[in-house]
Amino acid sequence: MKDNIKRSWAEPYKMKMVELLKMTTPAQRKKALREAGYNTFLLRSEDVYIDLLTDSGTSAMSDRQWAGMMMGDEAYAGSRNFYHLEEVVKNVYGYKYLIPTHQGRGAENILSRILIRKGDIIPGNMYFTTTRLHQELAGGKFEDIIIDEAHDPENEFPFKGNVDLDKLEKLIKKYGAKRIPYVSIATSVNMAGGQPISMKNLEELRALTKKHGIRIIHDMTRVAENAYFIKEKEKGYSNKSIKEIVKEICSYTDGATMSAKKDALVNIGGFLAINDRDTFEEARNLVVVYEGLHTYGGLAGRDMEAMAIGIGESVCDDHIRARVGQVIYLGEKMTGLGVPIVMPIGGHGIFVNAKKFLPHIPQDDFPAQTLAAEVYLESGVRTMERGIVSAGRKSNGENYYPRLELVRFTIPRRVYTQAHMDVIAESAARVYERRNKIKGLKMAYEPKYLRFFQARFTKL
Ligand code: F0G
């Protein structure tokens, strides 16, 4: 008999403990927002109802991870948990050598200092804030080689994280391979809306870089989510497991920086993983300057244990299907209510197209920053600006003007329910209804580095 009933995904876990939330009134939110200088990063978490600022360090750990926390071996040197983590990174990702760091940017700092010389060019599939800044601080210059489709929020190409190989070849021709220490490749490209890179594109990139002797360094922060899209959308992968796909992705690269606060389901932690022995030796030396001894890198033993267990959970098919399934549920609900979002829906959040949402606000008046503030005011949902404020300034002081002016509704892993998703979509839709009355912002304080974190604004 033919089965016509839809098969829904559901979470492969149940709740054992809940965290109570504070509900706020519109008057309280108005006050909190003013005090925070209209920057959602400066709100107190207690004043937030549903926190979609980031998926970074905000996941719910499993009972097994919490049990692992109790197995922390808090030795200064040679903790048992380090060796467990090392084994898991080798098994799951296939990289040879591991340097733990306190989080992703710790690994970016060490790697950039080792591989980048002044005047070097680092091509990458769209910038990420901390990654690009570390490249620049080391004397390098980032060059965007992502396909053009990635800069168009309405283009529905399924692999908008892909590299445009022609753009890379032009850079190699212009600067010479010697001035390109590595190509910086993110899986699930964050700033493009959590867009995946295809395996085919990675394979071709490997072939091209190999010809020129250029390394590929993988920002593997959300590699499992990328693997899910390869399984769903790329020919030849539907019968492979997420674990197999993740390992294959890593096999085309020479090393990786990881913010374990995302995919790996921990609240703090990261690492640098590398296949080349010399780079590893240098990194092992540098890590003691910036993070801590090479067997803990700024983490407690218990943190490394939770990470080792979390990595295993992150590559389970049922986990990732429910994780991305929830994000897609929210995205479909929002589009159903008319809210303009980046398409296709990515892996870690919904990116609302602020340029289309608030077309009357020019980019210099910060449409995405404004929209994030309005969404908080509406319902206590906290989101993050990913537009001109996040893009910051070039080394000559000029503003970057990114084509994407977005507000990210980032979904923490294993934290919120489908009913929360409904409330979030309805809040965005209510702001959309009154969009014509919304006015922009003026920047009142601008920090020198990564200004989006601490900038303050006033209402126009
Ligand atoms: N790379 C990517 C792709 C990231 O998304 C992040 C962090 C990092 C590197 C840096 O890692 O925070 O552990 O130092 N992204 C967070 C976010 C902050 O909200 O997207 P970190």
Coordinates of C-alpha atoms and ligand atoms in Angstrom, one line a residue:
M1 CA 0.0 0.0 0.0
K2 CA 1.3 3.5 -0.9
D3 CA 2.1 5.6 2.2
N4 CA 0.9 9.2 1.5
I5 CA 1.4 10.6 4.9
K6 CA 4.3 13.0 5.3
R7 CA 7.2 11.9 7.5
S8 CA 8.2 14.8 9.7
W9 CA 11.6 15.0 11.3
A10 CA 11.7 15.3 15.1
E11 CA 14.5 15.8 17.7
P12 CA 16.5 12.6 18.5
Y13 CA 16.5 13.6 22.2
K14 CA 14.1 14.6 25.0
M15 CA 14.3 17.2 27.7
K16 CA 15.6 16.4 31.2
M17 CA 16.1 19.9 32.6
V18 CA 14.8 23.3 31.5
E19 CA 16.0 26.9 32.0
L20 CA 13.3 29.4 32.9
L21 CA 13.2 32.6 30.9
K22 CA 12.2 36.1 32.0
M23 CA 9.4 37.7 30.1
T24 CA 9.6 41.4 29.5
T25 CA 7.1 44.2 28.6
P26 CA 7.5 46.6 25.7
A27 CA 8.4 49.4 28.1
Q28 CA 11.2 47.3 29.6
R29 CA 12.5 46.4 26.2
K30 CA 12.5 50.0 25.0
K31 CA 14.5 51.0 28.0
A32 CA 16.9 48.1 27.7
L33 CA 17.5 48.8 24.0
R34 CA 18.2 52.5 24.7
E35 CA 20.7 51.6 27.4
A36 CA 22.4 49.1 25.0
G37 CA 22.9 51.8 22.4
Y38 CA 20.6 49.9 19.9
N39 CA 23.2 47.2 19.7
T40 CA 21.9 43.7 20.5
F41 CA 25.4 42.7 21.6
L42 CA 25.1 45.1 24.5
L43 CA 21.8 43.8 25.8
R44 CA 21.8 41.8 29.0
S45 CA 20.9 38.2 28.3
E46 CA 18.4 38.4 31.1
D47 CA 16.4 40.9 29.2
V48 CA 16.1 38.6 26.2
Y49 CA 13.3 36.1 25.7
I50 CA 14.4 34.0 22.7
D51 CA 18.2 34.5 22.1
L52 CA 19.1 34.2 18.4
L53 CA 22.2 36.4 18.6
T54 CA 24.4 33.4 17.7
D55 CA 24.7 29.7 17.6
S56 CA 28.2 30.1 19.1
G57 CA 28.6 28.5 22.5
T58 CA 24.8 28.5 23.0
S59 CA 24.1 24.8 22.3
A60 CA 22.6 22.5 24.9
M61 CA 25.0 19.8 25.9
S62 CA 23.8 16.2 26.1
D63 CA 23.7 14.0 29.3
R64 CA 26.8 12.3 28.0
Q65 CA 28.7 15.5 27.5
W66 CA 27.8 16.6 31.1
A67 CA 28.9 13.2 32.3
G68 CA 32.2 13.9 30.4
M69 CA 32.6 17.2 32.3
M70 CA 32.8 15.1 35.5
M71 CA 35.6 13.1 33.9
G72 CA 37.9 16.1 33.5
D73 CA 41.5 15.4 34.2
E74 CA 42.6 18.8 35.3
A75 CA 46.3 18.3 35.0
Y76 CA 48.4 21.2 33.7
A77 CA 50.2 18.9 31.3
G78 CA 49.2 15.7 29.4
S79 CA 45.5 15.6 30.4
R80 CA 43.8 12.3 29.5
N81 CA 41.0 14.4 27.9
F82 CA 43.5 16.0 25.5
Y83 CA 44.5 12.5 24.2
H84 CA 40.8 11.6 23.8
L85 CA 40.2 14.8 21.8
E86 CA 43.2 14.1 19.7
E87 CA 42.0 10.7 18.8
V88 CA 38.5 11.9 18.0
V89 CA 39.8 14.7 15.7
K90 CA 42.0 12.2 13.9
N91 CA 39.2 9.6 13.5
V92 CA 36.3 11.9 12.6
Y93 CA 38.0 14.6 10.6
G94 CA 41.2 12.8 9.5
Y95 CA 43.7 15.6 10.4
K96 CA 47.0 14.5 11.7
Y97 CA 48.0 17.0 14.4
L98 CA 45.9 18.9 16.9
I99 CA 46.5 22.1 18.9
P100 CA 43.6 23.0 21.2
T101 CA 42.7 26.7 21.6
H102 CA 40.2 28.5 23.8
Q103 CA 38.0 29.1 20.7
G104 CA 38.1 29.6 16.9
R105 CA 39.9 33.0 16.8
G106 CA 42.7 31.6 19.0
A107 CA 43.4 29.1 16.3
E108 CA 43.1 31.8 13.6
N109 CA 45.6 34.0 15.4
I110 CA 48.2 31.2 15.6
L111 CA 47.8 30.0 12.1
S112 CA 47.9 33.5 10.6
R113 CA 51.0 34.4 12.4
I114 CA 52.8 31.2 11.2
L115 CA 51.7 31.2 7.5
I116 CA 51.2 34.8 6.5
R117 CA 54.0 37.2 5.6
K118 CA 53.6 40.9 5.0
G119 CA 52.0 41.6 1.6
D120 CA 50.6 38.1 1.2
I121 CA 47.2 37.5 -0.4
I122 CA 44.7 35.2 1.2
P123 CA 41.8 34.3 -1.1
G124 CA 38.7 32.9 0.5
N125 CA 35.0 32.1 0.0
M126 CA 33.7 35.3 1.5
Y127 CA 35.2 36.9 4.6
F128 CA 34.5 36.2 8.2
T129 CA 35.0 39.0 10.7
T130 CA 37.6 37.5 13.0
T131 CA 39.3 35.4 10.3
R132 CA 39.9 38.3 8.0
L133 CA 41.1 40.5 10.9
H134 CA 43.7 38.0 12.0
Q135 CA 44.8 37.7 8.3
E136 CA 45.2 41.5 8.2
L137 CA 46.9 41.8 11.5
A138 CA 49.5 39.3 10.3
G139 CA 50.1 41.6 7.3
G140 CA 48.0 39.8 4.7
K141 CA 45.2 41.0 2.4
F142 CA 41.9 39.0 2.0
E143 CA 40.5 38.6 -1.5
D144 CA 37.0 37.3 -2.0
I145 CA 36.8 34.5 -4.5
I146 CA 33.3 33.2 -3.7
I147 CA 30.9 32.8 -6.7
D148 CA 28.9 35.9 -7.6
E149 CA 25.6 34.2 -6.8
A150 CA 26.6 34.3 -3.0
H151 CA 26.3 38.1 -3.0
D152 CA 22.7 37.9 -4.3
P153 CA 20.2 37.1 -1.5
E154 CA 17.6 35.9 -4.0
N155 CA 19.7 33.6 -6.1
E156 CA 18.6 30.0 -5.3
F157 CA 21.8 28.2 -6.5
P158 CA 22.1 25.3 -4.0
F159 CA 25.9 25.7 -3.4
K160 CA 26.4 29.4 -2.9
G161 CA 29.5 28.7 -0.8
N162 CA 31.4 27.6 -3.9
V163 CA 34.7 29.1 -5.0
D164 CA 34.9 30.8 -8.5
L165 CA 38.0 29.1 -9.8
D166 CA 38.5 31.7 -12.4
K167 CA 38.7 34.4 -9.7
L168 CA 41.4 32.3 -8.0
E169 CA 43.4 31.7 -11.2
K170 CA 43.4 35.5 -11.9
L171 CA 44.8 36.1 -8.4
I172 CA 47.5 33.5 -8.9
K173 CA 48.4 35.1 -12.2
K174 CA 48.5 38.6 -10.8
Y175 CA 50.4 37.9 -7.6
G176 CA 52.1 34.6 -8.2
A177 CA 51.5 31.4 -6.1
K178 CA 54.4 32.3 -3.7
R179 CA 52.4 35.3 -2.3
I180 CA 49.4 33.1 -1.6
P181 CA 50.2 31.1 1.6
Y182 CA 46.8 29.3 1.5
V183 CA 43.3 29.5 0.3
S184 CA 40.9 30.1 3.2
I185 CA 37.8 27.9 2.7
A186 CA 34.8 27.9 5.0
T187 CA 32.2 25.2 5.0
S188 CA 28.7 26.6 5.5
V189 CA 29.7 30.1 4.7
N190 CA 28.5 32.2 7.6
M191 CA 28.3 35.7 6.1
A192 CA 26.6 34.4 2.9
G193 CA 23.7 32.9 5.0
G194 CA 25.1 29.5 6.0
Q195 CA 25.6 28.5 2.4
P196 CA 27.3 25.2 1.6
I197 CA 30.2 24.5 -0.7
S198 CA 29.8 21.4 -2.9
M199 CA 32.2 18.4 -2.9
K200 CA 32.7 18.8 -6.6
N201 CA 33.9 22.4 -6.2
L202 CA 36.2 21.4 -3.3
E203 CA 37.7 18.6 -5.4
E204 CA 38.3 21.0 -8.3
L205 CA 39.8 23.6 -6.0
R206 CA 42.1 20.9 -4.6
A207 CA 43.3 20.0 -8.1
L208 CA 44.0 23.7 -9.0
T209 CA 45.8 24.5 -5.7
K210 CA 47.9 21.3 -5.9
K211 CA 49.1 22.4 -9.3
H212 CA 50.4 25.6 -7.8
G213 CA 51.6 24.2 -4.5
I214 CA 49.1 26.3 -2.5
R215 CA 47.6 25.0 0.8
I216 CA 43.9 24.9 1.6
I217 CA 43.0 25.9 5.2
H218 CA 39.5 24.9 6.2
D219 CA 37.3 26.9 8.5
M220 CA 35.4 23.8 9.7
T221 CA 33.3 25.6 12.3
R222 CA 30.0 24.3 10.6
V223 CA 31.3 21.4 8.5
A224 CA 28.6 18.9 9.6
E225 CA 25.9 21.3 8.5
N226 CA 27.6 21.7 5.1
A227 CA 27.7 17.9 4.9
Y228 CA 24.0 17.7 5.4
F229 CA 23.4 19.9 2.3
I230 CA 25.8 17.8 0.2
K231 CA 23.9 14.7 1.3
E232 CA 20.5 16.3 0.4
K233 CA 21.5 18.1 -2.8
E234 CA 24.6 16.8 -4.4
K235 CA 24.5 13.9 -6.8
G236 CA 26.1 10.7 -5.5
Y237 CA 25.9 11.5 -1.8
S238 CA 22.3 10.6 -0.7
N239 CA 23.4 7.1 0.6
K240 CA 26.6 8.3 2.3
S241 CA 26.5 9.1 6.0
I242 CA 27.3 12.6 7.4
K243 CA 30.3 11.1 9.0
E244 CA 31.7 9.9 5.7
I245 CA 30.9 13.2 3.9
V246 CA 32.6 15.2 6.7
K247 CA 35.7 13.1 6.4
E248 CA 35.8 13.4 2.7
I249 CA 35.5 17.3 2.9
C250 CA 38.4 17.4 5.3
S251 CA 40.5 15.2 3.0
Y252 CA 40.6 17.9 0.3
T253 CA 42.2 20.3 2.7
D254 CA 45.6 20.6 4.5
G255 CA 44.5 21.8 7.9
A256 CA 41.7 23.6 9.7
T257 CA 40.7 26.1 12.3
M258 CA 37.7 25.2 14.4
S259 CA 35.3 27.1 16.6
A260 CA 33.9 24.0 18.5
K261 CA 31.3 26.3 20.0
K262 CA 29.2 25.7 16.9
D263 CA 29.0 22.2 15.3
A264 CA 30.8 20.5 18.1
L265 CA 28.1 21.3 20.7
V266 CA 30.2 22.9 23.4
N267 CA 30.0 26.2 25.2
I268 CA 33.7 27.0 24.8
G269 CA 36.6 25.5 22.9
G270 CA 38.3 25.3 19.5
F271 CA 41.4 24.0 17.8
L272 CA 43.9 24.1 15.0
A273 CA 44.4 20.9 13.1
I274 CA 47.1 20.4 10.5
N275 CA 48.6 17.7 8.4
D276 CA 52.1 19.2 7.9
R277 CA 54.6 18.5 10.6
D278 CA 56.6 21.7 10.4
T279 CA 53.6 24.0 10.7
F280 CA 52.4 21.9 13.7
E281 CA 55.8 22.2 15.4
E282 CA 55.6 26.0 15.0
A283 CA 52.0 26.1 16.2
R284 CA 52.9 24.0 19.2
N285 CA 55.5 26.5 20.1
L286 CA 53.3 29.6 19.6
V287 CA 50.3 28.2 21.4
V288 CA 52.1 28.5 24.7
V289 CA 52.5 32.3 24.1
Y290 CA 48.8 33.0 23.4
E291 CA 46.7 30.2 24.8
G292 CA 48.4 27.8 27.1
L293 CA 50.4 24.6 27.0
H294 CA 49.9 22.5 23.8
T295 CA 47.9 19.9 25.7
Y296 CA 45.2 22.3 26.9
G297 CA 45.4 25.5 24.8
G298 CA 43.3 27.6 27.2
L299 CA 40.8 24.9 28.0
A300 CA 40.0 22.9 31.1
G301 CA 40.3 19.1 30.8
R302 CA 36.5 18.9 31.2
D303 CA 36.0 21.2 28.2
M304 CA 38.2 19.0 26.0
E305 CA 36.2 16.0 27.1
A306 CA 32.8 17.6 26.4
M307 CA 34.2 18.6 23.0
A308 CA 35.5 15.1 22.2
I309 CA 32.0 13.7 22.9
G310 CA 30.2 16.6 21.1
I311 CA 32.2 16.0 17.9
G312 CA 30.9 12.4 17.8
E313 CA 27.3 13.6 18.4
S314 CA 27.6 16.3 15.7
V315 CA 28.2 13.9 12.9
C316 CA 25.2 11.7 13.6
D317 CA 22.7 11.8 10.7
D318 CA 19.6 12.1 13.0
H319 CA 21.1 15.0 14.9
I320 CA 22.0 17.0 11.9
R321 CA 18.7 16.3 10.1
A322 CA 16.7 17.7 13.1
R323 CA 19.2 20.6 13.5
V324 CA 18.9 21.8 9.9
G325 CA 15.3 20.7 9.8
Q326 CA 14.4 23.2 12.5
V327 CA 16.2 26.1 10.7
I328 CA 14.3 25.2 7.5
Y329 CA 11.0 25.1 9.4
L330 CA 11.6 28.6 10.6
G331 CA 12.7 29.9 7.2
E332 CA 9.6 28.4 5.4
K333 CA 7.3 29.9 8.1
M334 CA 8.9 33.4 7.5
T335 CA 8.7 33.3 3.8
G336 CA 5.1 32.1 4.2
L337 CA 4.4 35.3 6.1
G338 CA 6.1 37.5 3.4
V339 CA 9.3 38.2 5.2
P340 CA 12.2 38.6 2.7
I341 CA 15.0 36.2 3.6
V342 CA 18.2 34.9 2.0
M343 CA 17.5 31.9 -0.2
P344 CA 18.2 29.0 -0.2
I345 CA 17.8 28.6 3.6
G346 CA 21.2 27.9 5.1
G347 CA 22.3 25.6 8.0
H348 CA 22.5 27.7 11.1
G349 CA 20.0 30.4 10.9
I350 CA 17.6 32.6 8.8
F351 CA 19.2 35.7 7.3
V352 CA 16.6 38.4 6.8
N353 CA 17.3 40.7 3.8
A354 CA 17.2 44.1 5.5
K355 CA 17.8 46.0 2.2
K356 CA 14.5 44.6 0.9
F357 CA 12.7 44.7 4.3
L358 CA 13.6 48.4 4.8
P359 CA 14.3 49.8 1.3
H360 CA 13.7 53.4 2.5
I361 CA 16.7 53.3 4.8
P362 CA 20.1 53.9 3.0
Q363 CA 23.0 51.6 4.0
D364 CA 24.8 54.5 5.7
D365 CA 21.8 54.6 8.2
F366 CA 22.3 50.9 9.1
P367 CA 19.2 49.1 8.0
A368 CA 20.2 45.7 9.4
Q369 CA 21.2 47.2 12.8
T370 CA 17.9 49.0 12.9
L371 CA 15.9 45.9 12.0
A372 CA 17.7 43.9 14.7
A373 CA 16.7 46.5 17.3
E374 CA 13.1 46.6 16.1
V375 CA 12.8 42.8 16.3
Y376 CA 14.0 42.9 19.9
L377 CA 11.6 45.7 20.7
E378 CA 8.7 43.8 19.2
S379 CA 9.0 40.6 21.2
G380 CA 12.3 40.2 23.1
V381 CA 13.9 38.1 20.3
R382 CA 17.6 38.9 20.0
T383 CA 19.2 38.7 16.6
M384 CA 22.5 40.0 15.1
E385 CA 23.4 42.6 12.4
R386 CA 25.4 41.1 9.5
G387 CA 25.8 44.1 7.2
I388 CA 27.7 47.3 7.0
V389 CA 28.5 47.5 10.7
S390 CA 29.9 43.9 10.7
A391 CA 31.9 44.6 7.6
G392 CA 33.9 47.4 9.3
R393 CA 36.5 49.5 7.6
K394 CA 39.4 48.8 5.2
S395 CA 42.9 49.4 6.3
N396 CA 42.7 52.9 4.6
G397 CA 39.8 53.8 6.9
E398 CA 37.0 53.6 4.2
N399 CA 33.9 51.6 5.1
Y400 CA 33.4 48.3 3.4
Y401 CA 30.0 48.4 1.7
P402 CA 28.9 44.7 1.6
R403 CA 26.1 43.9 -0.9
L404 CA 24.5 41.7 1.7
E405 CA 22.8 43.8 4.4
L406 CA 21.3 41.1 6.7
V407 CA 19.9 40.3 10.1
R408 CA 20.8 36.9 11.3
F409 CA 18.3 34.9 13.3
T410 CA 20.7 32.2 14.5
I411 CA 19.3 29.0 15.9
P412 CA 21.2 27.5 18.9
R413 CA 21.5 23.7 18.7
R414 CA 19.1 21.6 20.7
V415 CA 17.8 24.6 22.7
Y416 CA 14.4 25.9 21.4
T417 CA 11.2 24.2 20.3
Q418 CA 9.0 24.4 17.2
A419 CA 6.6 26.7 19.2
H420 CA 9.5 29.1 19.7
M421 CA 10.1 29.1 16.0
D422 CA 6.4 30.1 15.4
V423 CA 6.8 33.0 17.8
I424 CA 10.0 34.1 16.1
A425 CA 8.4 34.1 12.6
E426 CA 5.3 35.9 13.9
S427 CA 7.5 38.6 15.5
A428 CA 9.4 39.2 12.3
A429 CA 6.1 39.4 10.4
R430 CA 4.7 42.0 12.8
V431 CA 7.8 44.2 12.3
Y432 CA 7.4 43.7 8.6
E433 CA 3.8 45.0 8.8
R434 CA 4.9 48.3 10.3
R435 CA 8.2 48.6 8.3
N436 CA 7.3 51.9 6.6
K437 CA 7.3 53.7 9.9
I438 CA 10.8 52.5 10.9
K439 CA 13.7 55.1 10.8
G440 CA 17.4 54.3 10.7
L441 CA 20.3 54.8 13.2
K442 CA 23.4 56.9 13.6
M443 CA 26.6 55.5 15.0
A444 CA 27.6 57.3 18.2
Y445 CA 30.6 55.3 19.2
E446 CA 32.9 53.2 17.0
P447 CA 35.5 50.8 18.4
K448 CA 38.7 50.3 16.3
Y449 CA 38.5 46.5 15.9
L450 CA 35.4 44.4 15.1
R451 CA 33.1 47.4 15.7
F452 CA 29.9 45.4 15.6
F453 CA 30.5 43.9 19.0
Q454 CA 30.6 47.2 20.9
A455 CA 29.4 50.1 18.7
R456 CA 26.7 52.3 20.1
F457 CA 23.9 54.0 18.1
T458 CA 21.3 56.7 18.5
K459 CA 17.9 57.0 16.7
L460 CA 17.7 59.2 13.7
Ligands
F0G1 N1 34.8 31.1 11.8 C1 33.5 31.2 11.6 C2 32.9 30.8 10.3 C3 32.7 31.6 12.7 O1 31.4 31.7 12.5 C4 33.3 32.1 13.9 C5 32.5 32.6 15.0 C6 34.7 32.0 14.0 C7 35.4 31.5 12.9 C8 35.4 32.4 15.2 O2 35.3 31.5 16.2 O3 34.0 32.8 17.9 O4 35.1 30.7 18.5 O5 36.4 32.7 18.1 N2 31.3 33.0 14.8 C9 30.4 33.5 15.8 C10 29.1 33.8 15.2 C11 31.0 34.5 16.7 O6 28.3 34.3 15.9 O7 28.9 33.5 14.0 P1 35.2 32.0 17.8

